[in-house]
Amino acid sequence: MSIASAPLPSSDRADISAQLREALLAADFTADGLLELLGAPAYTALARSETVPALRATRGEGPLETLVRLFLLQRSAPHARVAAVLPVDALLEGGWLSEADGELRATVDVRPFSGTHGEDWFIVSDLGCAVGGAGGIGSHDEGVVLGVGGASTTLAGLTVRTPVDSALDLGTGSGIQALHAAQHATRVTATDLNPRALHITRLTLALSGAPEADLREGSLFEPVGEETYDLIVSNPPFVISPGARLTYRDGGMGGDDLCRSLVQQAGERLNEGGYAHFLANWQHVEGEEWTERLRSWVPRGCDAWIVQREVQDITQYAELWLRDAGDHLMDPEEYAARYDAWLDEFDARKTRAIGFGWITLRKSAAGSGAAEPSVTVEEWPHPVEQPLGETVRAFFARQDFLRAHDDAALLAGHFKLADEVVQEQVGLPGAEDPEHVVLRQNRGMRRATKVDTVGAGFAGVCDGTLSAGRILDAIAQLVGEDPVLLRDRTPAQIRLLVEQGFLEPVGK
């Protein structure tokens, strides 16, 4: 029997899910409990799909060791040992456990997950398909439902977490985005093309003690018709591949058409002021600027912030996803044929590389006064500090401020230096003056930008007390420069420092 056709626990027995949750918490089967039991090396090894250290750490017969072996490592355990920890009869009835020859096995992977504010959640996925699970992340099996991986946690960290009335998780998978949304949205709708994913999402929500979501089967926005939302999130099957072999990763459209369609159609489904967050892949096509390709995806009436985090050449990309599905373990000739098919697909589309990153849309609020939307497309492959939801919200707020302030208004404005910004001076040892000055953030995007001595001096004294113009007049007097000329040439630098988050506007 394939994984994707194996029976799942009943999603209609909330009482059984509640009993299981209570038992898991009583045994400290939580993210913190696992870390304490396994230790950091074994805990992080699990994230690499290496189970031997965890098996060594769970040789005892305590409640937590039993649960780790049963649900995380997919090992069998004696009936009596499990019954000392779990309500076995109820779980057998509900389909969470199966029994053979006095040994019990879990029918699904159940993985502790710590929520945004430390909530104890449990993510359900197919056996062997949890990222960091006993069987690794890859699968040849069509229709399997994966657990939480790096992409899922990245998207969750990017999402703006303000209270909203309605949220849509498009392509919910195991339900992690719906689970996050349930904490700050009155109504959550979750969709997926795979009915098995919807079933597992219902289990994830119930086992985590979260409210039920409105679950709908279908592709892209088809299940929600013309309904609109305050928040849309999607970690879609964005892999650009020759065909739709694996539902959990392959979009089934040519090239990057699935991601493009998703982004373009989101504009009509967003309420004013609403956000849409996507992870996506996009093609770098010969003779075309990738930035312009992505600008063309942004729907009318939306501001956008698009960040390219990584670029892979087509051979690296093909190898990554062939290994993801375990194709490198098959017959060498069959592997070579599949590899060849990927390269044929890229050649036909003149694709030379694939970009990966984040796309955030915000439906422009009425009365913003913006004649044109604000669309920022940039490359930032450097480390960032998650969660970034507040950084994303503040980015769009600064765009609104800058669009509403011309240079004269900017000079009349008051600013303060953002928290944890440091200054670095670069130059030859012993030199009287630095070759250049760098401002660096230690929070959020962790940006760094070069500034001249005026820009560095200006930023250093910004505490919200004096207007920008008065600060520049004082600097002009100190350096012996014409204050009028300094006022003329400095607003562009101030605008850049505000846009990138080094300076924050202060209301006066």
Short mmCIF file of C-alpha atoms in Angstrom, two decimals:
data_model
loop_
_atom_site.label_atom_id
_atom_site.label_comp_id
_atom_site.label_asym_id
_atom_site.label_seq_id
_atom_site.Cartn_x
_atom_site.Cartn_y
_atom_site.Cartn_z
CA MET A 1 0.00 0.00 0.00
CA SER A 2 1.34 3.46 -0.91
CA ILE A 3 1.67 6.13 1.74
CA ALA A 4 -0.87 8.36 0.03
CA SER A 5 -3.54 5.64 0.08
CA ALA A 6 -2.99 4.53 3.67
CA PRO A 7 -5.92 5.12 6.04
CA LEU A 8 -5.82 8.29 8.13
CA PRO A 9 -7.15 8.90 11.63
CA SER A 10 -10.78 9.97 11.78
CA SER A 11 -11.18 13.74 11.62
CA ASP A 12 -14.74 13.54 12.99
CA ARG A 13 -13.80 12.52 16.54
CA ALA A 14 -12.79 15.76 18.27
CA ASP A 15 -13.03 14.00 21.60
CA ILE A 16 -10.29 11.55 20.63
CA SER A 17 -8.04 14.37 19.36
CA ALA A 18 -8.57 16.16 22.67
CA GLN A 19 -7.64 13.03 24.64
CA LEU A 20 -4.49 12.56 22.56
CA ARG A 21 -3.49 16.22 22.98
CA GLU A 22 -3.94 16.00 26.74
CA ALA A 23 -1.80 12.86 26.92
CA LEU A 24 0.96 14.33 24.75
CA LEU A 25 1.16 17.46 26.88
CA ALA A 26 1.13 15.45 30.10
CA ALA A 27 4.22 13.56 28.89
CA ASP A 28 5.92 16.85 27.86
CA PHE A 29 5.85 15.80 24.20
CA THR A 30 6.58 19.40 23.18
CA ALA A 31 9.34 21.19 21.28
CA ASP A 32 11.01 22.15 24.56
CA GLY A 33 10.53 18.67 25.99
CA LEU A 34 12.15 17.07 22.95
CA LEU A 35 15.14 19.38 23.10
CA GLU A 36 15.68 18.55 26.77
CA LEU A 37 15.33 14.80 26.22
CA LEU A 38 17.35 14.44 23.04
CA GLY A 39 19.92 17.18 23.53
CA ALA A 40 20.85 19.70 20.87
CA PRO A 41 22.96 17.40 18.64
CA ALA A 42 20.28 14.68 18.32
CA TYR A 43 17.51 17.29 18.03
CA THR A 44 19.20 19.08 15.13
CA ALA A 45 20.16 15.75 13.52
CA LEU A 46 16.43 15.00 13.21
CA ALA A 47 16.08 18.12 11.07
CA ARG A 48 18.61 16.52 8.72
CA SER A 49 16.56 13.29 8.65
CA GLU A 50 19.21 11.50 10.71
CA THR A 51 17.50 9.35 13.35
CA VAL A 52 20.32 7.33 14.93
CA PRO A 53 21.17 9.94 17.63
CA ALA A 54 17.47 10.20 18.58
CA LEU A 55 17.15 6.42 18.73
CA ARG A 56 20.14 6.27 21.08
CA ALA A 57 18.64 8.99 23.27
CA THR A 58 15.31 7.15 23.60
CA ARG A 59 16.49 3.73 24.77
CA GLY A 60 14.71 4.20 28.07
CA GLU A 61 11.10 3.26 28.72
CA GLY A 62 9.79 6.57 30.04
CA PRO A 63 6.62 8.18 28.64
CA LEU A 64 8.45 10.73 26.50
CA GLU A 65 10.86 8.15 25.04
CA THR A 66 7.88 6.01 24.08
CA LEU A 67 6.12 8.87 22.31
CA VAL A 68 9.23 9.97 20.42
CA ARG A 69 9.83 6.46 19.11
CA LEU A 70 6.18 5.99 18.24
CA PHE A 71 5.31 9.28 16.52
CA LEU A 72 8.64 10.75 15.39
CA LEU A 73 10.78 7.72 14.67
CA GLN A 74 7.96 5.44 13.50
CA ARG A 75 9.04 2.50 15.60
CA SER A 76 6.64 -0.02 17.11
CA ALA A 77 6.17 -0.30 20.87
CA PRO A 78 4.57 -2.94 23.12
CA HIS A 79 0.87 -2.44 23.83
CA ALA A 80 1.37 -2.26 27.60
CA ARG A 81 4.11 0.34 27.32
CA VAL A 82 2.00 2.61 25.10
CA ALA A 83 -1.11 2.11 27.23
CA ALA A 84 0.77 3.55 30.19
CA VAL A 85 1.05 6.85 28.29
CA LEU A 86 -1.85 7.06 25.85
CA PRO A 87 -5.58 6.18 25.74
CA VAL A 88 -4.88 3.22 23.49
CA ASP A 89 -8.44 1.97 23.01
CA ALA A 90 -9.68 5.39 21.88
CA LEU A 91 -6.69 5.90 19.57
CA LEU A 92 -7.15 2.49 17.96
CA GLU A 93 -10.82 3.29 17.45
CA GLY A 94 -9.98 6.70 15.98
CA GLY A 95 -7.29 5.31 13.70
CA TRP A 96 -4.30 7.10 15.27
CA LEU A 97 -2.70 3.74 16.10
CA SER A 98 -2.66 0.30 14.52
CA GLU A 99 -1.85 -2.99 16.24
CA ALA A 100 -0.25 -6.26 15.16
CA ASP A 101 1.06 -9.08 17.37
CA GLY A 102 0.81 -6.97 20.51
CA GLU A 103 2.88 -4.14 19.02
CA LEU A 104 1.44 -0.69 18.33
CA ARG A 105 2.44 1.70 15.54
CA ALA A 106 1.43 5.26 14.71
CA THR A 107 -0.52 5.71 11.47
CA VAL A 108 0.71 9.29 10.99
CA ASP A 109 3.69 11.40 12.00
CA VAL A 110 2.88 13.78 14.88
CA ARG A 111 5.50 16.44 15.47
CA PRO A 112 5.60 19.02 18.28
CA PHE A 113 5.89 22.60 17.06
CA SER A 114 6.25 25.80 19.09
CA GLY A 115 3.86 28.55 18.01
CA THR A 116 4.62 32.25 17.58
CA HIS A 117 3.93 32.97 21.23
CA GLY A 118 5.13 29.65 22.61
CA GLU A 119 1.93 27.69 21.98
CA ASP A 120 2.29 23.91 22.02
CA TRP A 121 1.13 22.74 18.59
CA PHE A 122 1.27 19.35 16.87
CA ILE A 123 1.78 19.05 13.11
CA VAL A 124 0.38 15.91 11.49
CA SER A 125 1.84 14.53 8.25
CA ASP A 126 2.16 11.27 6.39
CA LEU A 127 4.54 8.66 7.80
CA GLY A 128 8.12 9.27 6.70
CA CYS A 129 7.17 12.60 5.12
CA ALA A 130 7.75 15.03 7.97
CA VAL A 131 10.73 17.21 7.22
CA GLY A 132 13.31 15.77 9.54
CA GLY A 133 11.17 12.66 9.90
CA ALA A 134 12.23 9.06 9.99
CA GLY A 135 12.06 8.74 6.23
CA GLY A 136 13.40 12.13 5.16
CA ILE A 137 11.58 14.71 3.07
CA GLY A 138 11.51 13.12 -0.34
CA SER A 139 8.94 10.73 -1.71
CA HIS A 140 8.10 9.09 -5.01
CA ASP A 141 4.51 8.77 -3.81
CA GLU A 142 2.01 11.04 -5.53
CA GLY A 143 -0.31 12.81 -3.10
CA VAL A 144 1.68 12.48 0.12
CA VAL A 145 1.40 15.29 2.65
CA LEU A 146 4.64 16.66 4.00
CA GLY A 147 5.24 18.19 7.40
CA VAL A 148 6.82 21.52 8.28
CA GLY A 149 10.06 22.45 6.53
CA GLY A 150 12.22 25.51 6.13
CA ALA A 151 9.94 26.99 3.47
CA SER A 152 6.89 26.67 5.73
CA THR A 153 8.58 28.36 8.68
CA THR A 154 10.00 31.09 6.43
CA LEU A 155 6.53 31.95 5.14
CA ALA A 156 5.04 31.90 8.62
CA GLY A 157 7.76 34.26 9.82
CA LEU A 158 7.21 36.69 6.92
CA THR A 159 3.49 37.05 7.46
CA VAL A 160 2.12 40.26 8.94
CA ARG A 161 0.35 39.20 12.16
CA THR A 162 -2.18 41.97 12.75
CA PRO A 163 -5.73 41.01 13.79
CA VAL A 164 -7.92 40.41 10.71
CA ASP A 165 -11.44 39.28 10.00
CA SER A 166 -10.63 36.76 7.26
CA ALA A 167 -7.58 34.78 6.14
CA LEU A 168 -6.99 32.35 3.27
CA ASP A 169 -4.33 29.61 3.31
CA LEU A 170 -4.05 28.52 -0.31
CA GLY A 171 -2.45 25.08 -0.71
CA THR A 172 -2.56 24.31 3.00
CA GLY A 173 -0.64 21.00 3.02
CA SER A 174 -0.36 19.89 6.64
CA GLY A 175 -2.05 23.09 7.86
CA ILE A 176 0.79 25.04 9.45
CA GLN A 177 -0.16 28.39 7.84
CA ALA A 178 -3.83 27.91 8.73
CA LEU A 179 -2.77 27.15 12.30
CA HIS A 180 -0.81 30.41 12.52
CA ALA A 181 -3.64 32.37 10.92
CA ALA A 182 -6.15 30.99 13.41
CA GLN A 183 -4.36 32.89 16.15
CA HIS A 184 -5.22 36.34 14.72
CA ALA A 185 -8.00 35.83 12.14
CA THR A 186 -11.68 35.53 12.99
CA ARG A 187 -12.31 33.25 10.01
CA VAL A 188 -9.77 30.98 8.30
CA THR A 189 -10.32 29.30 4.93
CA ALA A 190 -7.83 26.65 3.81
CA THR A 191 -7.72 25.08 0.35
CA ASP A 192 -5.79 22.31 -1.33
CA LEU A 193 -5.99 20.31 -4.53
CA ASN A 194 -5.21 17.19 -2.51
CA PRO A 195 -8.16 16.01 -0.34
CA ARG A 196 -5.71 14.10 1.85
CA ALA A 197 -4.06 17.40 2.77
CA LEU A 198 -7.39 18.85 3.87
CA HIS A 199 -7.99 15.81 6.07
CA ILE A 200 -4.56 16.17 7.66
CA THR A 201 -5.03 19.91 8.14
CA ARG A 202 -8.21 19.18 10.11
CA LEU A 203 -6.20 16.77 12.29
CA THR A 204 -3.43 19.33 12.82
CA LEU A 205 -5.88 22.02 13.91
CA ALA A 206 -7.80 19.70 16.23
CA LEU A 207 -4.69 18.22 17.84
CA SER A 208 -3.26 21.72 18.35
CA GLY A 209 -6.40 22.94 20.08
CA ALA A 210 -7.10 25.51 17.34
CA PRO A 211 -10.52 26.48 15.94
CA GLU A 212 -11.76 24.60 12.90
CA ALA A 213 -11.13 26.13 9.49
CA ASP A 214 -13.34 26.25 6.41
CA LEU A 215 -11.64 23.55 4.29
CA ARG A 216 -12.23 23.52 0.52
CA GLU A 217 -10.87 21.28 -2.22
CA GLY A 218 -9.62 22.72 -5.50
CA SER A 219 -6.84 24.43 -7.42
CA LEU A 220 -5.60 27.99 -6.89
CA PHE A 221 -8.50 30.39 -6.21
CA GLU A 222 -11.21 28.17 -7.72
CA PRO A 223 -12.57 26.95 -4.35
CA VAL A 224 -13.21 30.51 -3.06
CA GLY A 225 -14.81 32.04 -6.15
CA GLU A 226 -15.07 35.81 -5.82
CA GLU A 227 -14.63 35.92 -2.03
CA THR A 228 -12.11 38.42 -0.67
CA TYR A 229 -9.79 38.28 2.33
CA ASP A 230 -7.72 40.49 4.60
CA LEU A 231 -4.80 38.04 4.49
CA ILE A 232 -3.71 35.48 1.89
CA VAL A 233 -0.75 33.14 2.42
CA SER A 234 0.55 30.42 0.13
CA ASN A 235 3.52 28.10 0.00
CA PRO A 236 2.47 26.69 -3.38
CA PRO A 237 3.94 23.76 -5.33
CA PHE A 238 6.36 26.18 -6.98
CA VAL A 239 8.93 23.76 -8.38
CA ILE A 240 9.54 24.41 -12.09
CA SER A 241 9.63 20.90 -13.52
CA PRO A 242 8.80 18.95 -16.69
CA GLY A 243 5.33 17.78 -15.68
CA ALA A 244 3.29 17.46 -12.49
CA ARG A 245 4.58 14.21 -11.05
CA LEU A 246 4.37 15.12 -7.36
CA THR A 247 1.41 17.14 -6.09
CA TYR A 248 3.23 18.51 -3.06
CA ARG A 249 5.90 20.27 -5.13
CA ASP A 250 5.11 20.42 -8.90
CA GLY A 251 2.72 23.11 -10.06
CA GLY A 252 1.56 21.38 -13.22
CA MET A 253 1.82 24.54 -15.33
CA GLY A 254 4.60 25.44 -17.74
CA GLY A 255 7.63 27.22 -16.32
CA ASP A 256 6.76 29.66 -13.54
CA ASP A 257 3.18 30.16 -14.75
CA LEU A 258 1.66 28.80 -11.54
CA CYS A 259 3.42 31.36 -9.35
CA ARG A 260 2.65 34.13 -11.83
CA SER A 261 -1.04 33.20 -11.96
CA LEU A 262 -1.25 32.99 -8.20
CA VAL A 263 0.26 36.44 -7.67
CA GLN A 264 -1.71 38.12 -10.46
CA GLN A 265 -5.04 36.70 -9.30
CA ALA A 266 -4.45 37.61 -5.65
CA GLY A 267 -5.10 41.29 -6.23
CA GLU A 268 -8.81 40.72 -6.88
CA ARG A 269 -9.14 38.61 -3.72
CA LEU A 270 -7.58 41.11 -1.31
CA ASN A 271 -9.54 43.61 0.73
CA GLU A 272 -8.20 47.16 0.94
CA GLY A 273 -5.11 47.24 3.14
CA GLY A 274 -4.86 43.45 3.05
CA TYR A 275 -1.62 41.49 2.60
CA ALA A 276 -0.77 38.49 0.45
CA HIS A 277 2.44 36.53 1.15
CA PHE A 278 3.91 33.93 -1.22
CA LEU A 279 7.00 31.83 -1.61
CA ALA A 280 7.85 31.39 -5.27
CA ASN A 281 10.32 30.28 -7.91
CA TRP A 282 10.85 32.25 -11.11
CA GLN A 283 12.78 31.81 -14.31
CA HIS A 284 15.80 33.85 -15.35
CA VAL A 285 15.21 33.90 -19.09
CA GLU A 286 17.83 34.73 -21.71
CA GLY A 287 17.43 38.30 -22.95
CA GLU A 288 15.08 39.35 -20.14
CA GLU A 289 15.71 41.13 -16.83
CA TRP A 290 14.37 38.97 -14.02
CA THR A 291 13.32 42.08 -12.11
CA GLU A 292 11.11 43.23 -14.97
CA ARG A 293 9.61 39.74 -15.25
CA LEU A 294 8.51 39.94 -11.64
CA ARG A 295 7.27 43.51 -11.90
CA SER A 296 4.91 42.32 -14.61
CA TRP A 297 3.34 39.87 -12.14
CA VAL A 298 2.17 42.57 -9.70
CA PRO A 299 -1.61 43.08 -10.01
CA ARG A 300 -3.16 46.52 -10.41
CA GLY A 301 -3.98 48.31 -7.19
CA CYS A 302 -1.28 46.53 -5.19
CA ASP A 303 2.03 47.61 -3.74
CA ALA A 304 4.68 44.89 -3.76
CA TRP A 305 7.93 43.93 -2.11
CA ILE A 306 9.74 41.09 -3.88
CA VAL A 307 12.98 39.69 -2.49
CA GLN A 308 15.15 37.20 -4.36
CA ARG A 309 16.92 35.11 -1.74
CA GLU A 310 18.77 32.58 -3.90
CA VAL A 311 19.63 31.82 -7.53
CA GLN A 312 20.60 28.40 -8.87
CA ASP A 313 21.78 27.47 -12.32
CA ILE A 314 19.55 24.97 -14.10
CA THR A 315 21.81 21.97 -13.36
CA GLN A 316 21.89 22.71 -9.61
CA TYR A 317 18.14 23.19 -9.61
CA ALA A 318 17.41 19.94 -11.43
CA GLU A 319 19.73 17.98 -9.16
CA LEU A 320 18.16 19.46 -6.02
CA TRP A 321 14.64 18.34 -6.90
CA LEU A 322 15.68 14.98 -8.38
CA ARG A 323 17.33 14.23 -5.03
CA ASP A 324 14.29 15.55 -3.17
CA ALA A 325 12.20 12.78 -4.73
CA GLY A 326 14.93 10.16 -4.29
CA ASP A 327 15.42 9.83 -8.05
CA HIS A 328 19.19 9.68 -7.60
CA LEU A 329 18.70 6.27 -5.94
CA MET A 330 16.98 4.73 -8.94
CA ASP A 331 18.46 3.01 -12.00
CA PRO A 332 21.23 5.27 -13.37
CA GLU A 333 19.80 5.27 -16.90
CA GLU A 334 16.33 6.27 -15.65
CA TYR A 335 17.86 8.99 -13.51
CA ALA A 336 19.82 10.31 -16.49
CA ALA A 337 16.65 10.33 -18.61
CA ARG A 338 14.78 12.36 -15.99
CA TYR A 339 17.70 14.75 -15.61
CA ASP A 340 17.76 15.17 -19.38
CA ALA A 341 14.03 15.95 -19.42
CA TRP A 342 14.53 18.80 -16.94
CA LEU A 343 17.29 20.32 -19.06
CA ASP A 344 15.19 19.95 -22.23
CA GLU A 345 12.39 21.86 -20.51
CA PHE A 346 14.72 24.68 -19.50
CA ASP A 347 16.30 24.87 -22.96
CA ALA A 348 12.89 25.10 -24.61
CA ARG A 349 12.04 28.10 -22.42
CA LYS A 350 15.49 29.71 -22.70
CA THR A 351 15.82 29.44 -18.94
CA ARG A 352 19.36 29.93 -17.66
CA ALA A 353 18.74 30.03 -13.89
CA ILE A 354 15.97 29.82 -11.30
CA GLY A 355 15.36 32.38 -8.57
CA PHE A 356 13.72 31.69 -5.23
CA GLY A 357 12.29 34.22 -2.85
CA TRP A 358 9.39 36.03 -1.20
CA ILE A 359 6.59 38.02 -2.75
CA THR A 360 4.43 40.28 -0.60
CA LEU A 361 1.49 42.25 -1.95
CA ARG A 362 -0.52 44.88 -0.14
CA LYS A 363 -3.79 46.12 -1.55
CA SER A 364 -3.39 49.89 -1.66
CA ALA A 365 -5.74 51.48 0.84
CA ALA A 366 -8.16 54.13 -0.40
CA GLY A 367 -6.92 57.62 0.26
CA SER A 368 -3.20 56.77 0.23
CA GLY A 369 -2.74 59.43 -2.43
CA ALA A 370 -0.39 57.27 -4.49
CA ALA A 371 -0.65 57.86 -8.22
CA GLU A 372 1.47 54.78 -8.91
CA PRO A 373 1.91 51.65 -6.79
CA SER A 374 5.14 51.12 -4.92
CA VAL A 375 6.92 48.07 -6.36
CA THR A 376 10.31 47.08 -4.95
CA VAL A 377 12.18 44.15 -6.48
CA GLU A 378 15.57 43.41 -4.96
CA GLU A 379 18.14 40.70 -4.32
CA TRP A 380 19.07 40.03 -0.70
CA PRO A 381 20.83 36.68 -0.18
CA HIS A 382 22.23 37.63 3.24
CA PRO A 383 21.11 36.39 6.68
CA VAL A 384 17.97 37.96 8.15
CA GLU A 385 16.31 37.80 11.56
CA GLN A 386 13.00 35.95 11.67
CA PRO A 387 10.19 36.58 12.32
CA LEU A 388 9.98 39.40 9.77
CA GLY A 389 6.25 40.13 9.87
CA GLU A 390 6.66 43.44 11.69
CA THR A 391 9.56 44.35 9.37
CA VAL A 392 7.30 43.76 6.38
CA ARG A 393 4.48 45.85 7.85
CA ALA A 394 6.89 48.69 8.66
CA PHE A 395 8.37 48.56 5.13
CA PHE A 396 5.01 49.30 3.54
CA ALA A 397 4.26 51.99 6.13
CA ARG A 398 7.51 53.74 5.17
CA GLN A 399 6.57 53.51 1.50
CA ASP A 400 3.32 55.32 2.30
CA PHE A 401 5.25 58.00 4.18
CA LEU A 402 7.75 58.58 1.37
CA ARG A 403 5.06 58.81 -1.32
CA ALA A 404 3.21 61.39 0.73
CA HIS A 405 6.29 63.58 1.38
CA ASP A 406 8.16 65.55 -1.26
CA ASP A 407 11.64 66.87 -0.55
CA ALA A 408 10.37 69.98 1.24
CA ALA A 409 8.10 67.91 3.49
CA LEU A 410 10.95 65.48 4.11
CA LEU A 411 13.20 68.29 5.34
CA ALA A 412 10.43 69.50 7.63
CA GLY A 413 10.01 66.00 9.07
CA HIS A 414 11.50 64.52 12.23
CA PHE A 415 13.32 61.19 12.32
CA LYS A 416 15.02 58.88 14.78
CA LEU A 417 17.70 56.27 14.24
CA ALA A 418 16.26 52.75 14.26
CA ASP A 419 17.20 50.44 17.12
CA GLU A 420 20.46 48.48 16.94
CA VAL A 421 21.99 50.35 13.99
CA VAL A 422 25.78 50.55 14.19
CA GLN A 423 28.32 52.53 12.22
CA GLU A 424 31.44 51.04 10.66
CA GLN A 425 34.31 53.09 9.24
CA VAL A 426 36.44 51.51 6.55
CA GLY A 427 39.85 52.82 5.56
CA LEU A 428 43.58 52.30 5.73
CA PRO A 429 45.15 52.04 9.20
CA GLY A 430 46.32 55.43 10.42
CA ALA A 431 44.41 57.38 7.79
CA GLU A 432 42.90 60.63 9.04
CA ASP A 433 39.56 60.04 7.33
CA PRO A 434 37.77 56.78 6.46
CA GLU A 435 37.41 55.74 2.83
CA HIS A 436 33.72 55.19 3.44
CA VAL A 437 31.20 54.82 6.25
CA VAL A 438 28.74 51.91 6.52
CA LEU A 439 25.53 51.85 8.54
CA ARG A 440 24.51 48.33 9.51
CA GLN A 441 21.30 46.94 11.02
CA ASN A 442 21.42 44.12 13.56
CA ARG A 443 17.70 43.40 13.38
CA GLY A 444 15.15 42.51 10.70
CA MET A 445 16.68 42.46 7.21
CA ARG A 446 20.13 43.25 8.67
CA ARG A 447 20.89 45.63 5.87
CA ALA A 448 24.11 47.54 5.34
CA THR A 449 24.46 50.70 3.27
CA LYS A 450 27.26 53.14 2.46
CA VAL A 451 26.78 56.77 3.42
CA ASP A 452 28.94 59.87 3.14
CA THR A 453 30.11 61.77 6.22
CA VAL A 454 27.08 64.05 6.08
CA GLY A 455 24.72 61.08 5.95
CA ALA A 456 26.51 59.39 8.85
CA GLY A 457 26.47 62.57 10.91
CA PHE A 458 22.83 63.20 10.10
CA ALA A 459 21.75 59.68 11.10
CA GLY A 460 23.80 59.81 14.29
CA VAL A 461 22.01 62.85 15.69
CA CYS A 462 18.48 61.90 14.65
CA ASP A 463 16.54 61.44 17.88
CA GLY A 464 13.23 62.96 16.80
CA THR A 465 13.89 66.33 18.44
CA LEU A 466 14.99 68.50 15.49
CA SER A 467 13.64 68.57 11.97
CA ALA A 468 15.83 67.18 9.18
CA GLY A 469 16.32 70.67 7.77
CA ARG A 470 17.57 72.11 11.06
CA ILE A 471 19.99 69.19 11.49
CA LEU A 472 21.40 69.81 7.99
CA ASP A 473 21.79 73.52 8.70
CA ALA A 474 23.83 72.68 11.80
CA ILE A 475 25.98 70.20 9.84
CA ALA A 476 26.54 72.80 7.11
CA GLN A 477 27.82 75.26 9.70
CA LEU A 478 30.17 72.65 11.17
CA VAL A 479 31.70 71.60 7.84
CA GLY A 480 31.66 75.06 6.26
CA GLU A 481 29.25 74.12 3.46
CA ASP A 482 26.48 76.20 1.90
CA PRO A 483 23.29 75.15 3.78
CA VAL A 484 21.13 75.68 0.69
CA LEU A 485 23.28 73.35 -1.40
CA LEU A 486 23.34 70.78 1.41
CA ARG A 487 19.54 70.89 1.68
CA ASP A 488 19.30 70.35 -2.08
CA ARG A 489 21.52 67.29 -2.30
CA THR A 490 20.71 65.45 0.93
CA PRO A 491 16.99 64.48 0.64
CA ALA A 492 17.81 61.59 -1.72
CA GLN A 493 20.10 60.10 0.92
CA ILE A 494 17.52 60.64 3.67
CA ARG A 495 14.87 59.01 1.48
CA LEU A 496 17.08 55.94 1.00
CA LEU A 497 17.78 55.64 4.73
CA VAL A 498 14.06 55.83 5.49
CA GLU A 499 13.16 53.33 2.75
CA GLN A 500 15.68 50.81 4.04
CA GLY A 501 14.63 51.23 7.67
CA PHE A 502 17.70 52.98 9.10
CA LEU A 503 15.62 56.07 9.94
CA GLU A 504 12.08 56.04 11.26
CA PRO A 505 9.67 58.98 10.85
CA VAL A 506 8.53 60.55 14.11
CA GLY A 507 5.09 62.15 14.25
CA LYS A 508 5.13 65.77 15.41
#
